[in-house]
Coordinates of C-alpha atoms in Angstrom, one line a residue:
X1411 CA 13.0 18.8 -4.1
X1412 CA 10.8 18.0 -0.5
X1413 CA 12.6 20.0 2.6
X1414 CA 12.0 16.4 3.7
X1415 CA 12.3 12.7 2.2
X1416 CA 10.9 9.4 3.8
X1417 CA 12.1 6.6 2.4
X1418 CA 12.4 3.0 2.6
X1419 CA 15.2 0.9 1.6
X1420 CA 15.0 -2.9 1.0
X1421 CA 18.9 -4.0 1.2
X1422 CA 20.3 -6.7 2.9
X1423 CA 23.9 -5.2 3.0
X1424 CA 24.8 -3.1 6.0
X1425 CA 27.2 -1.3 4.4
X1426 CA 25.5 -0.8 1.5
X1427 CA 22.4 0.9 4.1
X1428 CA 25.1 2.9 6.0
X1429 CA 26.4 4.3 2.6
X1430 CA 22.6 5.2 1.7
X1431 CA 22.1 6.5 5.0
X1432 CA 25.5 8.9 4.9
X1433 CA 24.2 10.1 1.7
X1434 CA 20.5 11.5 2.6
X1435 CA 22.7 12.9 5.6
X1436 CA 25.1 15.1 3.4
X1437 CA 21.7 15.6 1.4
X1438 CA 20.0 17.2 4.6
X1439 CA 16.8 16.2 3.7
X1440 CA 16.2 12.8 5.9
X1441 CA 13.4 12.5 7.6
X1442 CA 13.3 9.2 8.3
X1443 CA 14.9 6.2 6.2
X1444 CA 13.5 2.6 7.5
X1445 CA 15.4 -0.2 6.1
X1446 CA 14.6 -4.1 5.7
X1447 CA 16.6 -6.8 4.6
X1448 CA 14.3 -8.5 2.2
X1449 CA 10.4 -8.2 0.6
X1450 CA 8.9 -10.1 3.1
X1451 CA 9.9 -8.0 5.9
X1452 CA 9.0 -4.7 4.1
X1453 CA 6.2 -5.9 2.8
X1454 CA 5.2 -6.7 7.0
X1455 CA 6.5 -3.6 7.7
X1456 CA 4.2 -1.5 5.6
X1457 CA 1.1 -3.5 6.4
X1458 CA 1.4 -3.2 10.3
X1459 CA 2.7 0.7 10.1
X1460 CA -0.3 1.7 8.2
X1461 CA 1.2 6.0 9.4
X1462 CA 4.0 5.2 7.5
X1463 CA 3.8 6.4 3.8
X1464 CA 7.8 6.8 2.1
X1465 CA 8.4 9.3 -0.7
X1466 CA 10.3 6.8 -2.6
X1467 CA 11.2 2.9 -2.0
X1468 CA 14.5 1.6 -2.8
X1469 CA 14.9 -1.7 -4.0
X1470 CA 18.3 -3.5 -4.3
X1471 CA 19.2 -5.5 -7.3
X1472 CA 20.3 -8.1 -4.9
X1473 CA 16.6 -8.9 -4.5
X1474 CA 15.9 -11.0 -7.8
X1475 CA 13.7 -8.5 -10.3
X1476 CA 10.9 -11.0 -10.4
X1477 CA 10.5 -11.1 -6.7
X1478 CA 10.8 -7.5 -6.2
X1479 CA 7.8 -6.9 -8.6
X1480 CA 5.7 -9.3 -6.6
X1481 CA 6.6 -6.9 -4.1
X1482 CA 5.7 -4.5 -6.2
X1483 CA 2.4 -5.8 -7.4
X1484 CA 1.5 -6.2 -3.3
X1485 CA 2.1 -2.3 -2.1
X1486 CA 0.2 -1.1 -5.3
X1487 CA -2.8 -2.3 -3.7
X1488 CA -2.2 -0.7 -0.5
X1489 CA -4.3 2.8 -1.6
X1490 CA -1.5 4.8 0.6
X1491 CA 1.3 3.6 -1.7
X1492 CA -0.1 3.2 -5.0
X1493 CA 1.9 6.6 -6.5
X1494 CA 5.0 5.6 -4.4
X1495 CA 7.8 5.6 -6.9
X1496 CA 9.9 2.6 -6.1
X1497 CA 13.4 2.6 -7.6
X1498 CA 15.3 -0.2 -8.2
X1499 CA 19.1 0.1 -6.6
X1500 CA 21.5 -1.3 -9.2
X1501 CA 25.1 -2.9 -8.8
X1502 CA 27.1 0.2 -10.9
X1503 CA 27.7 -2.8 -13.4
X1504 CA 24.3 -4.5 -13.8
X1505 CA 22.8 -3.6 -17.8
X1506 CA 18.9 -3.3 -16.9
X1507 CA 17.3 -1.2 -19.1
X1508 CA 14.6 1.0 -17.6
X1509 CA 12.5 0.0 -20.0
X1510 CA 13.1 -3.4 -19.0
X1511 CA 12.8 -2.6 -15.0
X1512 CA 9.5 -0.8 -16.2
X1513 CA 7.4 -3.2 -17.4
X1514 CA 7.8 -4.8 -13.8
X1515 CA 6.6 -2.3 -12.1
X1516 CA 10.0 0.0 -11.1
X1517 CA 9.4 3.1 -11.5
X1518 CA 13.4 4.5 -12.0
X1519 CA 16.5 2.9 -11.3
X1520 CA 19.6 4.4 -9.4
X1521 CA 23.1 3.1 -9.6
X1522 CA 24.7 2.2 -6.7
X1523 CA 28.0 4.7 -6.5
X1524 CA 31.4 4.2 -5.4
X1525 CA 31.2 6.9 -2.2
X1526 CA 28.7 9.0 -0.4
X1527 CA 29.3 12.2 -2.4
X1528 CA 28.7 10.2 -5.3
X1529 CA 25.3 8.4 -4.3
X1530 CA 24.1 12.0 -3.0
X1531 CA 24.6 13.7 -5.9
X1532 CA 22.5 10.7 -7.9
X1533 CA 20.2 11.1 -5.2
X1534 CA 19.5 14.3 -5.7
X1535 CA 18.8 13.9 -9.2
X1536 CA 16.1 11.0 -8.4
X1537 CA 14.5 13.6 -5.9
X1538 CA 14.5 16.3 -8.2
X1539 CA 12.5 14.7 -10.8
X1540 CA 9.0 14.4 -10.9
X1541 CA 7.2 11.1 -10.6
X1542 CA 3.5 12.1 -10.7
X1543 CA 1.6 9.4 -12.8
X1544 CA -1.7 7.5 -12.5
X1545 CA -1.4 3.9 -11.5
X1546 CA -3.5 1.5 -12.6
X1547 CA -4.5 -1.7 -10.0
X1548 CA -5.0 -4.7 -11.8
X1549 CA -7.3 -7.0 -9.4
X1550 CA -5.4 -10.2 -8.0
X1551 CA -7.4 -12.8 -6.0
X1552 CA -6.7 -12.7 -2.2
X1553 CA -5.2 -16.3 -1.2
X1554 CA -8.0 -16.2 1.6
X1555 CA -9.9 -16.9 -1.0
X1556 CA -8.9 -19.8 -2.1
X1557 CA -11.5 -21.8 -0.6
X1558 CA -14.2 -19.6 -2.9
X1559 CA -12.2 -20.1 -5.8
X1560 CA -12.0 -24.1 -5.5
X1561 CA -15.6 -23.9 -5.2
X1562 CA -16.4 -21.8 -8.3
X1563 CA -13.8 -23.8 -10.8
X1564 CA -15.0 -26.9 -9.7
X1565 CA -19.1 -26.0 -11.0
X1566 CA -17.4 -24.7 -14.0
X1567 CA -17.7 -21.0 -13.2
X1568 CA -14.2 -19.5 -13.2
X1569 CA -11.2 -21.0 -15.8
X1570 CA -8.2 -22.5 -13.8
X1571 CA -5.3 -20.5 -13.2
X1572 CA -1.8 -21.0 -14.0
X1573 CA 0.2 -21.7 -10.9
X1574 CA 2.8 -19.5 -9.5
X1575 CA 6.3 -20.1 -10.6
X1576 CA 8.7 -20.8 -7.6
X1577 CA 10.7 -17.7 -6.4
X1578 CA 13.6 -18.2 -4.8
X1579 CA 16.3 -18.2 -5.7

């Protein structure tokens, strides 16, 4: 385990950051631990803090699983963040399998514990273990170049592309 852990958390509960917060304390390995309610605002966060590079990112299961592996899909193509492992921060009762959580992009999942001694200890599992692993980008068009991409469907040179479900919830 790192001397010291950078993290960020994406949790809109306060209590719920204060808990996670208290934990890395009793862990004495904090460095630094930014927290954001939702995607959106992580998602900003990361892009105008390009000095900023967490050892893991936490993501709550209040954030729907679809959404979060838009998120997901958005930080693997930052080249800083690509290996980050992100770990998905289950209610203690939610039934997601990893396997499930995997195939969007998580790369662990942490339940969320009754007390701080609790949610250290599980913490200290997740920083124990070793997340080394290749990541593979898949290209996504830019929405900047939508414009381009009009242009090319409409002389017959690209297929059109299935629209975006809508995400909230």
């Amino acid at each position: 385990m790192k001397k010291k852990i950078t993290s960020l958390l994406i949790e809109e509960k306060a209590d719920q950051r204060i808990q996670f917060y208290l934990s890395l304390d009793l862990l004495k390995v904090n460095q630094a631990c930014v927290c954001q309610d939702n995607t959106f605002e992580a998602l900003a966060y990361l892009k105008l803090q390009p000095g900023f590079i967490p050892d893991y990112i936490f993501i709550s299961s209040g954030v729907p699983v679809a959404h979060a592996a838009l998120f997901i899909q958005q930080i693997r193509r930052l080249k800083r963040l690509a290996t980050v492992p992100v770990i998905h921060f289950a209610a203690a009762a939610e039934q997601l399998s990893l396997d499930n959580l995997s195939t969007h992009g998580f790369t662990d999942c942490l339940p969320k514990q009754p007390d701080i001694y609790c949610l250290r200890d599980a913490l200290k599992i997740i920083f124990e273990k070793d997340y080394s692993r290749t990541v593979i980008v898949e290209p996504v068009p830019v929405l900047s170049n939508v414009a381009s991409l009009i242009k090319e469907m409409m002389h017959g040179n690209q297929t059109t592309q299935e629209a975006p479900r809508r995400l909230s919830a």
